[in-house]
Coordinates of C-alpha atoms and ligand atoms in Angstrom, one line a residue:
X1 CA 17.4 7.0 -16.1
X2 CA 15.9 4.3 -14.0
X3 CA 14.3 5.6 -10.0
X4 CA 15.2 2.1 -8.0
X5 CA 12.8 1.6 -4.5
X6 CA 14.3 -0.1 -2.3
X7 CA 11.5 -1.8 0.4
X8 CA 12.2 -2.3 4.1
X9 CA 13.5 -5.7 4.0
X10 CA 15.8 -4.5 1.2
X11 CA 17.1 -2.3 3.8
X12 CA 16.8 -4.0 7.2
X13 CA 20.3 -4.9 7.9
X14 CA 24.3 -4.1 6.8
X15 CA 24.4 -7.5 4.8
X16 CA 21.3 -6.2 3.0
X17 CA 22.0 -2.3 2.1
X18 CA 25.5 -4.0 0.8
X19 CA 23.7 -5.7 -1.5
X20 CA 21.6 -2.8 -2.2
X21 CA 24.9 -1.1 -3.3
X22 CA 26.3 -3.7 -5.4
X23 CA 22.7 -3.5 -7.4
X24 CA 22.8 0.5 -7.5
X25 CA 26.8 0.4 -8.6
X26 CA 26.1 -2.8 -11.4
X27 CA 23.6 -0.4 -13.4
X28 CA 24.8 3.4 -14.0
X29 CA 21.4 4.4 -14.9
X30 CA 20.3 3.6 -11.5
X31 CA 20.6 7.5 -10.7
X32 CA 18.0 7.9 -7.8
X33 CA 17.5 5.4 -5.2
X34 CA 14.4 5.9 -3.1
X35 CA 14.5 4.0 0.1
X36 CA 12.5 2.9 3.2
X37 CA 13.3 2.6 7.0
X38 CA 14.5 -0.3 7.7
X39 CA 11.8 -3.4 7.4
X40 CA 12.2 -7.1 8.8
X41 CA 15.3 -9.1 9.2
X42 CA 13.5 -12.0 10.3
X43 CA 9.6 -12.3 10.4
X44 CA 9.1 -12.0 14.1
X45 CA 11.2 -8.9 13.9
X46 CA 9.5 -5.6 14.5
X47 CA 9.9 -2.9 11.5
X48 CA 11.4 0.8 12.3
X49 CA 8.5 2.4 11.5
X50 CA 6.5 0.2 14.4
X51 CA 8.9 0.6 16.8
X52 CA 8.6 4.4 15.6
X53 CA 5.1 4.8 16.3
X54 CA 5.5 3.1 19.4
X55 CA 8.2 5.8 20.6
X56 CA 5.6 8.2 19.0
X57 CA 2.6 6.8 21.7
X58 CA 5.0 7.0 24.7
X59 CA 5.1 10.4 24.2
X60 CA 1.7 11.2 23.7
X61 CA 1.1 9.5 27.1
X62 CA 3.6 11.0 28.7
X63 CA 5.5 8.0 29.5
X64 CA 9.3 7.5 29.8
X65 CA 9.8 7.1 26.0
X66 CA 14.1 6.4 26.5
X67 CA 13.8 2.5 26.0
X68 CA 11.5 2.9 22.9
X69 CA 14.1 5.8 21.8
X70 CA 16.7 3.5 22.6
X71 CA 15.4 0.5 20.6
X72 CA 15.3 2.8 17.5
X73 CA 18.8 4.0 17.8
X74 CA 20.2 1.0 17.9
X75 CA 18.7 -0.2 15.3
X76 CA 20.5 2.5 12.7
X77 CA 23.6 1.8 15.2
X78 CA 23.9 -2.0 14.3
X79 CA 23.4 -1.4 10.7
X80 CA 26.0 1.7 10.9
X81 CA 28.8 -0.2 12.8
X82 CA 29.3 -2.9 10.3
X83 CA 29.2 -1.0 7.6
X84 CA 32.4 0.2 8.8
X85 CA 30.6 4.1 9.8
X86 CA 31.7 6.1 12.2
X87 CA 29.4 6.8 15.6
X88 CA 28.6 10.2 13.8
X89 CA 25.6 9.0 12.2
X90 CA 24.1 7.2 14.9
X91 CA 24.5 10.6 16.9
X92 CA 23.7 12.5 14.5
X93 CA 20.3 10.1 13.6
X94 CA 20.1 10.2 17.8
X95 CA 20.0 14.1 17.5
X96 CA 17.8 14.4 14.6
X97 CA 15.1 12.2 17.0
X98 CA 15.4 14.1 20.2
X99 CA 14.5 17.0 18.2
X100 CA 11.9 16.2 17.0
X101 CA 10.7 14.4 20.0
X102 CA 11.5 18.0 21.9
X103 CA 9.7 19.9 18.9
X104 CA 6.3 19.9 20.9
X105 CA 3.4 19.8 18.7
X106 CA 0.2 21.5 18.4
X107 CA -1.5 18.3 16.4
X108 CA -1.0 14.9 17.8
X109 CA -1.2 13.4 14.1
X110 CA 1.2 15.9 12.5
X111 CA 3.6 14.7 15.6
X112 CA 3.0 11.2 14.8
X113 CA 4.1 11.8 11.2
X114 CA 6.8 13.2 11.6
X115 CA 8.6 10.8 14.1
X116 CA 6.7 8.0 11.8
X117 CA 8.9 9.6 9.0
X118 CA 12.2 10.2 10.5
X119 CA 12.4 6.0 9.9
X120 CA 12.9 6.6 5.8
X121 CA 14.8 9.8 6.4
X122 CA 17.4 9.2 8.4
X123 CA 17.8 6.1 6.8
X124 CA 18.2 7.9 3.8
X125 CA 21.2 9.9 5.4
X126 CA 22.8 6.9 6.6
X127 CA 22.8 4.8 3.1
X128 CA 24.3 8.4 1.2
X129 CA 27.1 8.1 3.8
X130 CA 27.4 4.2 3.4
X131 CA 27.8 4.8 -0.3
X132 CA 29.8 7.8 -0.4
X133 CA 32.5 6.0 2.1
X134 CA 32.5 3.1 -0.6
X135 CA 33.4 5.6 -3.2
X136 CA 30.4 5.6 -4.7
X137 CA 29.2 9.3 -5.1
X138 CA 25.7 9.9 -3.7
X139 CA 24.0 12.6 -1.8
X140 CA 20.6 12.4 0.3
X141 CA 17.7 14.2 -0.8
X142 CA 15.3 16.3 1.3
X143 CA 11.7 16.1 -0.3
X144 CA 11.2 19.5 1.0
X145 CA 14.2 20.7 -1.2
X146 CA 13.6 18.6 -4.3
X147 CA 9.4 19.5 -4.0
X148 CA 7.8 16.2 -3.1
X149 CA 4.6 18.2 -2.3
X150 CA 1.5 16.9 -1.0
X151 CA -2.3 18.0 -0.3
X152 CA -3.0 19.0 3.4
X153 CA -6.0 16.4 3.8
X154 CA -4.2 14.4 6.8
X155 CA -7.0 11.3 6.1
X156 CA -6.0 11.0 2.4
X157 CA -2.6 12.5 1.8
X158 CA -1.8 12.5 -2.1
X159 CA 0.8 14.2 -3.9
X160 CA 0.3 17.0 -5.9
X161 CA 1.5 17.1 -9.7
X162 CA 2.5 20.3 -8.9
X163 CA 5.6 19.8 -7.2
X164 CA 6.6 17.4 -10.3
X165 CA 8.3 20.4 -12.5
X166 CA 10.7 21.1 -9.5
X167 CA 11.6 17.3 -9.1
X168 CA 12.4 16.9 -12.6
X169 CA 15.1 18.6 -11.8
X170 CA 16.5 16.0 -9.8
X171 CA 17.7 15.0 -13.6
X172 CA 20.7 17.3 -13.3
X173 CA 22.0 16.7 -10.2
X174 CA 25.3 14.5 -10.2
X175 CA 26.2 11.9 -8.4
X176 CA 23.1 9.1 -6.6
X177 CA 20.6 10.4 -5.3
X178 CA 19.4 8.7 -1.9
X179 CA 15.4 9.8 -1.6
X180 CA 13.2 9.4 1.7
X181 CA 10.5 7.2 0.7
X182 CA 7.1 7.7 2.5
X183 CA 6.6 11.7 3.5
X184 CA 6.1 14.7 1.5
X185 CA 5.7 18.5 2.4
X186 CA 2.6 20.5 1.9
X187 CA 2.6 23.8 0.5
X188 CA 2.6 25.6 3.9
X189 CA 6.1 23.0 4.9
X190 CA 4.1 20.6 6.4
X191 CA 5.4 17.1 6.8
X192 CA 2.8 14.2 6.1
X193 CA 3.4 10.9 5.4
X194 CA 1.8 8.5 2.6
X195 CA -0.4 5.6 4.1
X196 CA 1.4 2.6 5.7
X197 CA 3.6 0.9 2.8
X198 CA 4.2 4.7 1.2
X199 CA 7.6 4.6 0.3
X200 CA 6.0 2.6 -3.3
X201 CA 4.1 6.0 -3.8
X202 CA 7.3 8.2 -3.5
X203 CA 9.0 5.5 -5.9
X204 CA 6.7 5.9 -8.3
X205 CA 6.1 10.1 -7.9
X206 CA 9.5 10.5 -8.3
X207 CA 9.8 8.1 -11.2
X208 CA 6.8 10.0 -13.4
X209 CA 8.1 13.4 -12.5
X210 CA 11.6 12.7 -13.8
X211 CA 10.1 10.6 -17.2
X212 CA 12.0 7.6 -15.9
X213 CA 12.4 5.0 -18.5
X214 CA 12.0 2.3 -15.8
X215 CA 10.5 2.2 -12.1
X216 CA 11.9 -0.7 -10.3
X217 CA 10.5 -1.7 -6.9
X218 CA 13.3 -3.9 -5.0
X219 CA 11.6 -6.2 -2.8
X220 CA 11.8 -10.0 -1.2
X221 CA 10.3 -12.3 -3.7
X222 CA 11.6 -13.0 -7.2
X223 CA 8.3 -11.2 -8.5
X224 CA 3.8 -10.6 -7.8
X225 CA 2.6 -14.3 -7.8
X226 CA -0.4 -15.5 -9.1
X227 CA -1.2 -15.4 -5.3
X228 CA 0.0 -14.6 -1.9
X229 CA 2.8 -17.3 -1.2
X230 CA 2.2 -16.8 2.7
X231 CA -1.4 -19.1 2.1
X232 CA -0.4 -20.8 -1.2
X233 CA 2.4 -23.0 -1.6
X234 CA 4.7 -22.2 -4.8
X235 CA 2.5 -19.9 -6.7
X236 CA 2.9 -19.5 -10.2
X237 CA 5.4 -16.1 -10.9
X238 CA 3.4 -13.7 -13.3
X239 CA 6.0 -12.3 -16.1
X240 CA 3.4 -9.4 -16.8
X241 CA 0.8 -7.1 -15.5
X242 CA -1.1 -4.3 -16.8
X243 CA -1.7 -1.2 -14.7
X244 CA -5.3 -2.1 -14.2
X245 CA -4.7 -5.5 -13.0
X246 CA -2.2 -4.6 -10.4
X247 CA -4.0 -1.8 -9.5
X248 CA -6.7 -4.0 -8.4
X249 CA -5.0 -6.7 -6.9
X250 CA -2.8 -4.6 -4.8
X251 CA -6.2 -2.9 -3.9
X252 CA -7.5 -6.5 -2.6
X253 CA -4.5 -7.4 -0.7
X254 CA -1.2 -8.0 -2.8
X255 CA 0.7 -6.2 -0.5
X256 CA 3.7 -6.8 -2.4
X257 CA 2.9 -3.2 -4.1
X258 CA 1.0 -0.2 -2.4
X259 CA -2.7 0.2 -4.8
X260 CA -1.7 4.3 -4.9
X261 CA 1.5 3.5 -5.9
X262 CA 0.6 2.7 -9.6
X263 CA -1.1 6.0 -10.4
X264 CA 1.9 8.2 -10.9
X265 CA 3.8 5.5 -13.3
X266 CA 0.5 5.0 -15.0
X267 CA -0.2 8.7 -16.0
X268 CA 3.2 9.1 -17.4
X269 CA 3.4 5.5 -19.1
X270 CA 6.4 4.1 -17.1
X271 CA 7.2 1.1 -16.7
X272 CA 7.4 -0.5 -13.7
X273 CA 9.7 -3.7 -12.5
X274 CA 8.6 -5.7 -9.1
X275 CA 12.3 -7.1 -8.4
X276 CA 14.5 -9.1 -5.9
X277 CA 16.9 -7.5 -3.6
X278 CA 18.3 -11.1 -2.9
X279 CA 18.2 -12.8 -6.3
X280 CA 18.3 -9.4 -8.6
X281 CA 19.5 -11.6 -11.5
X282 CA 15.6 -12.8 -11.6
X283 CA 13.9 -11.2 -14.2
X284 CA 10.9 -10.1 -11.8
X285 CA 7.2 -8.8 -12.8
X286 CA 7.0 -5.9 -15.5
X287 CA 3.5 -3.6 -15.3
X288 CA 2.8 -2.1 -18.1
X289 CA 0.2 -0.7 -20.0
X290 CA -1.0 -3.7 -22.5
X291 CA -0.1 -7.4 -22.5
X292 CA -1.3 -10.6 -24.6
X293 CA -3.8 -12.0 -22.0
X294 CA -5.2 -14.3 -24.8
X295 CA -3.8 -17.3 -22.8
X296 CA -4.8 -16.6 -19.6
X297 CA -8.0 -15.0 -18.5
X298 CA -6.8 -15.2 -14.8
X299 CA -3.7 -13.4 -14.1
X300 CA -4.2 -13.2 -10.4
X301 CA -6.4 -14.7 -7.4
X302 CA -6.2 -11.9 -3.8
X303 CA -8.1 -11.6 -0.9
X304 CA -8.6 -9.4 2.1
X305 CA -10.6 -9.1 5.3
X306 CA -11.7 -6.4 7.5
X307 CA -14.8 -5.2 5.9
X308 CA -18.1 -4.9 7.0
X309 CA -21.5 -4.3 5.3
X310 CA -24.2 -1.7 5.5
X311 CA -27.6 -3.7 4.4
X312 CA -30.4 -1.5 3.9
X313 CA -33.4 -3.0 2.2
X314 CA -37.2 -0.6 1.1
X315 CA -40.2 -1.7 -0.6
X316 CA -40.0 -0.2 -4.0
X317 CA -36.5 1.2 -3.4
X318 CA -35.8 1.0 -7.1
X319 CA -38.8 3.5 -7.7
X320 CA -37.1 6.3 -5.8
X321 CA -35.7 8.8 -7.2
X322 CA -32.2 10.0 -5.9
X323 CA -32.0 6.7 -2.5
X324 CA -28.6 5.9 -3.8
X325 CA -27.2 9.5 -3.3
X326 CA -28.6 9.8 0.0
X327 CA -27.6 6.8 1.2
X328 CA -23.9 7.6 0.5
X329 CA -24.4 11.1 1.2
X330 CA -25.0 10.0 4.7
X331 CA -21.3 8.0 4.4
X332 CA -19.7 11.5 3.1
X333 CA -20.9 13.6 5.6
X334 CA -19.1 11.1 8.5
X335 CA -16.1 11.1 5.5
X336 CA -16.4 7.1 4.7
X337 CA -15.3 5.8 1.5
X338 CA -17.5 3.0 0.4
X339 CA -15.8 0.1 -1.6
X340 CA -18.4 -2.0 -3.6
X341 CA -22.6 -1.2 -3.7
X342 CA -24.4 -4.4 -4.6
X343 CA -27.7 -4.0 -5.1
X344 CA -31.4 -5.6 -6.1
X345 CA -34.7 -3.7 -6.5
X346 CA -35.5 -3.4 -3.0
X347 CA -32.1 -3.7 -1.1
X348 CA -28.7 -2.1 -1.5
X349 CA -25.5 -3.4 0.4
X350 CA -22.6 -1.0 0.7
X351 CA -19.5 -2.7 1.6
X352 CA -17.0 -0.5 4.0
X353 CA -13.2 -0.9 5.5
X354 CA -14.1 -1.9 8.8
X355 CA -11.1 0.7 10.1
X356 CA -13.5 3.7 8.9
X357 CA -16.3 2.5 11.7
X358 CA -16.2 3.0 15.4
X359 CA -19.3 2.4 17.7
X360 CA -19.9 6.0 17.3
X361 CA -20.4 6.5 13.5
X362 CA -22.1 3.3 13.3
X363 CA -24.4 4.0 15.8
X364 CA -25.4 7.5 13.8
X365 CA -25.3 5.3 10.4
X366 CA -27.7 3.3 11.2
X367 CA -30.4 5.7 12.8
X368 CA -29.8 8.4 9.9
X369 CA -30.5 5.8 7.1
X370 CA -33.6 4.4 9.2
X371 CA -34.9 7.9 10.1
X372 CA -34.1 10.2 6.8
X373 CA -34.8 7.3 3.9
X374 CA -37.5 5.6 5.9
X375 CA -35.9 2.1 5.0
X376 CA -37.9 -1.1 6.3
X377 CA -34.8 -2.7 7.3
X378 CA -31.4 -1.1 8.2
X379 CA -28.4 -4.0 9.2
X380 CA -24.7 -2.9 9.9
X381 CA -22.5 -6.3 10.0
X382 CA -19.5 -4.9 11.9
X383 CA -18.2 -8.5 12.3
X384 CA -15.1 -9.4 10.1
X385 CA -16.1 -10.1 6.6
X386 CA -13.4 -11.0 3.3
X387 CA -13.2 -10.0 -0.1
X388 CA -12.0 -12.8 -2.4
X389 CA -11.3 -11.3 -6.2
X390 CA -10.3 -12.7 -9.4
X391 CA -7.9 -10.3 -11.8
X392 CA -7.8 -10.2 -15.4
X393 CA -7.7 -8.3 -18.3
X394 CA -8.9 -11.5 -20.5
X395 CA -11.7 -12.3 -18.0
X396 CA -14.2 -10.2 -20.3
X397 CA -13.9 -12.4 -23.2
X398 CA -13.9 -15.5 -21.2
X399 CA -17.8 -17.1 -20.7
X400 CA -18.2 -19.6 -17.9
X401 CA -15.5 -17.9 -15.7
X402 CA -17.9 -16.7 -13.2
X403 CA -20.2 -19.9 -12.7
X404 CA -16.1 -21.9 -12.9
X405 CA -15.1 -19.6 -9.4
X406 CA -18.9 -19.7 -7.9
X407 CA -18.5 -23.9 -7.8
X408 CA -14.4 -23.9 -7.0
X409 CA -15.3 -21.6 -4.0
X410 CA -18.9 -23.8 -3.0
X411 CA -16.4 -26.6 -3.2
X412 CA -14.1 -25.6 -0.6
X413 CA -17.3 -25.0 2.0
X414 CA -17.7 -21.1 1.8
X415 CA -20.7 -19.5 1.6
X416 CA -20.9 -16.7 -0.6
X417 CA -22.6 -13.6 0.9
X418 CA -22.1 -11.4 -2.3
X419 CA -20.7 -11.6 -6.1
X420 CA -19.5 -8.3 -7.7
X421 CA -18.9 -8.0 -11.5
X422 CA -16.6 -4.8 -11.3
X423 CA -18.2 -2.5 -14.6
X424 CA -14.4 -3.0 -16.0
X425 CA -14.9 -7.1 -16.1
X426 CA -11.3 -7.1 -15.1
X427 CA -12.3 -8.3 -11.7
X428 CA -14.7 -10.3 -10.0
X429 CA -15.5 -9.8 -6.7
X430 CA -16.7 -12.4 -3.8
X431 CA -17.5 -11.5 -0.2
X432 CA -17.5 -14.6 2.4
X433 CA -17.0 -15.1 5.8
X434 CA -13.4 -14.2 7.1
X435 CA -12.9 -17.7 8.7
X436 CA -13.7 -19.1 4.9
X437 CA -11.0 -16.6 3.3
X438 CA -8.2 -19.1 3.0
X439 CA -9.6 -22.1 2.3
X440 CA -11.3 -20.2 -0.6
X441 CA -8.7 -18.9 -1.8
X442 CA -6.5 -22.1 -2.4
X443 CA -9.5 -23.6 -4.1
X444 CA -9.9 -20.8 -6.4
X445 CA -6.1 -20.9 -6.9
X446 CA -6.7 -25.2 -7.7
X447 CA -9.6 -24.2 -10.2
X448 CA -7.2 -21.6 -12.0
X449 CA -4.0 -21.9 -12.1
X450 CA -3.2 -25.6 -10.9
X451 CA -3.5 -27.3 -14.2
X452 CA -1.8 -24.9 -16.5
X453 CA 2.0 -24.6 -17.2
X454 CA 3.4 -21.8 -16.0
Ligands
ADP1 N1 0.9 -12.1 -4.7 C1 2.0 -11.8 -4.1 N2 3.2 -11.9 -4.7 C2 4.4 -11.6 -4.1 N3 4.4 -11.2 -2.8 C3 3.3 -11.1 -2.1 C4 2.0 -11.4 -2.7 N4 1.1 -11.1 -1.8 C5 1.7 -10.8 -0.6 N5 3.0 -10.7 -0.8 C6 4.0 -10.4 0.2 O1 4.6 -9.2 0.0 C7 5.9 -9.2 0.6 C8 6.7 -8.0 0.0 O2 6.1 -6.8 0.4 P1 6.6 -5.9 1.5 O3 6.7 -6.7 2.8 O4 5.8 -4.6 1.6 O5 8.1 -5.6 1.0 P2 9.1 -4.4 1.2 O6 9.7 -4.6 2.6 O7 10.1 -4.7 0.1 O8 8.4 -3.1 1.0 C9 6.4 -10.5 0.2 O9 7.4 -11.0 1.1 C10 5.2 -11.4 0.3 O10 5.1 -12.1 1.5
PHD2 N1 8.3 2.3 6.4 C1 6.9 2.6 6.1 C2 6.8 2.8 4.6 C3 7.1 1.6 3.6 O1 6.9 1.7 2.4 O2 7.7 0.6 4.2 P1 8.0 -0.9 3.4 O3 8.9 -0.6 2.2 O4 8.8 -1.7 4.5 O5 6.7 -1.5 3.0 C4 6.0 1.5 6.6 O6 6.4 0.5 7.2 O7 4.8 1.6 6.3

């Protein structure tokens, strides 16, 4: 039994959920289909889930929220109406988001979540009814019914392998299965959606509870290249990844597959398969656990901006017992995650998502750190700052590599503010200036991969 994700732009339009169906009907084992709202048609197009959490907003300010409500309707409409569906869908996907628009809430988030996640669901209900009037039995799933359960943290929302025993059971029912992608309940009935991009995490929950043999991820690209196509031209396709190496370059900005999504798959061993709604006959990008990276130290070249940097820098910091911990004690208590901690004998930089900082926190930060570890020198660099990384699972045995990236991105006029050697040698990490990011990048990309034969 394969669990096939179909992304946004898989789903953004009639012409594209018919092709959707001729992939689900050319493969019996393609038993449960897990889908998002729709995405994209074209790229100035705005996705359902934006235009969602704009309709979300109006509310919250009280506006008139019909024309946003409107715009969202029409949408499923459009995509209804030539598919050859009757008007009862759109009414009924009209009714289903007046409710909840009427439900009132006591939690502003919770609200937001929920309209944010009526996108994949009543998508969900429309595609079931698409197939089923094509003679192709299928039913729509409710996560709540089939136990998609999640923690009740709304910052971090993460399934729980709990609810996996009950979704197995999604094995036995007949027919397609049309899942919501994105939301899960908590144990209390809670709805909560997965970070931005969540319907990959569904995918792959879904996949591990049921011991799928395959995970495929329908997309827009024939497969993950070597590096993002939108700032370099024809990069090479990568046939293979391991867990790890996706893992981290989804994590530095291959967005073509959500960094929680691989967890699930991983723990269970599945396979996953990064395919092409539009060309399916492409053989696509497999992730699996192990892979003959003797040829190729470099599978991958991302990058990502919006970080900033907390420097703190004492005389004989390295002496001190226990400076680390209260450094990032003083993160935990205002619930930051910290993403990389360079450091030297006197001075420790602790790399942050920018999005975690407001003038607020920062302000606190910085006094805390000055006043409770008595540093000498406390900077918070708020301004935009990227993250360049290298991937590979052969980079460890490779000598040269580093000081080989170090000239390529000198070369193309960046400065490099900080080099990080992950512990795992599967990626190395360079932090320049945002404004440098792309022009780095493409000369890392030259160094790398321009040369070799794909
Ligand atoms: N290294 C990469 N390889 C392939 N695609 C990438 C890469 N980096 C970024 N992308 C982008 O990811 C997009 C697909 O992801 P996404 O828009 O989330 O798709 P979906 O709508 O199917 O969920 C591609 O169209 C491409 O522009
Ligand atoms: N629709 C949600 C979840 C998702 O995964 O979408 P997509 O498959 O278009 O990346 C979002 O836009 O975040």
């Amino acid at each position: 039994m394969k669990v096939s994700k179909f992304g946004g732009t898989s789903v953004a339009s009639a012409e594209q959920i018919r092709k959707v169906a001729a992939i689900v009907s050319s493969d019996p084992s393609r038993k449960i289909i897990v889908v998002s709202a729709p995405g994209k048609r074209f790229s100035e197009d705005e996705k359902v889930t934006d235009l969602l959490i704009r309709l979300a907003d109006a509310t919250l300010n009280n506006e008139d929220y019909e024309a946003e409500l409107k715009e969202v309707v029409s949408r499923y409409e459009q995509i209804a109406t030539e598919l050859g569906l009757s008007d009862e869908i759109t009414q009924s996907i009209e009714n289903d988001l007046r409710g909840r628009l009427a439900a009132g809430y006591s939690d502003q988030s919770l609200f937001i979540d929920s309209i944010k996640a009526s996108g994949e669901d009543n998508n969900a209900k429309l595609i079931a009814a698409y197939f089923t009037h094509i003679g192709m039995p299928a039913q729509y799933m409710c996560p709540k019914k089939a136990g998609l359960l999640v923690n009740d943290r709304p910052e971090r929302v993460r399934a729980l392998t709990e609810g996996y025993n009950k979704l197995a059971q999604l094995r036995e029912v007949p027919g397609i299965i049309v899942f919501p992608g994105f939301f899960g309940f908590t144990k209390d009935g809670t709805l909560r959606t997965f970070n931005r991009g969540g319907s990959d995490i569904t995918g792959s929950i879904v996949a591990a509870a049921v011991d799928a043999e395959l995970y495929e991820n329908f997309t827009d690209v024939d497969s993950v290249f070597a590096a993002n196509p939108n700032i370099v031209d024809n990069p090479m396709a990568i046939k293979e990844l391991t867990y790890r190496e996706m893992r981290e370059l989804a994590y530095a900005g291959f967005s073509v597959f959500h960094d929680e999504a691989l967890m699930p798959a991983f723990l269970k061993s599945i396979p996953v398969c990064i395919k092409n709604t539009n060309n399916p006959s492409a053989p696509g990008t497999f992730i699996v656990k192990d892979r003959d990276h003797s040829n190729r130290p470099v599978i991958g070249i991302a990058s990502d901006s919006g970080f900033s940097t907390l420097f703190v820098d004492k005389y004989l910091m390295n002496q001190e017992i226990g400076f680390g911990r209260k450094l990032l004690q003083i993160l935990e208590d205002e619930e930051i995650p910290f993403e990389h901690t360079p450091s030297g004998i006197d001075n420790i930089s602790v790399i942050i998502r920018s999005k975690f900082l407001n003038e607020e926190n920062s302000e606190r930060i910085v006094r805390r750190v000055k006043e409770e570890l008595e540093a000498d020198e406390v900077r918070l660099r708020t301004t935009d700052y990227s993250m360049v990384v290298l991937v590979g699972e052969g980079m460890r045995f490779t000598t040269g590599l580093a000081a080989r990236a170090a000239t390529a991105i000198a070369e193309s006029g960046a400065n490099i503010q900080m080099i990080n050697q992950g512990s795992s040698e599967v990626s190395l990490v360079f932090g320049i200036d945002k404004k440098d990011e792309k022009i780095a990048l493409k000369s890392l990309y030259k160094e790398f991969f321009s040369l070799i034969m794909i």
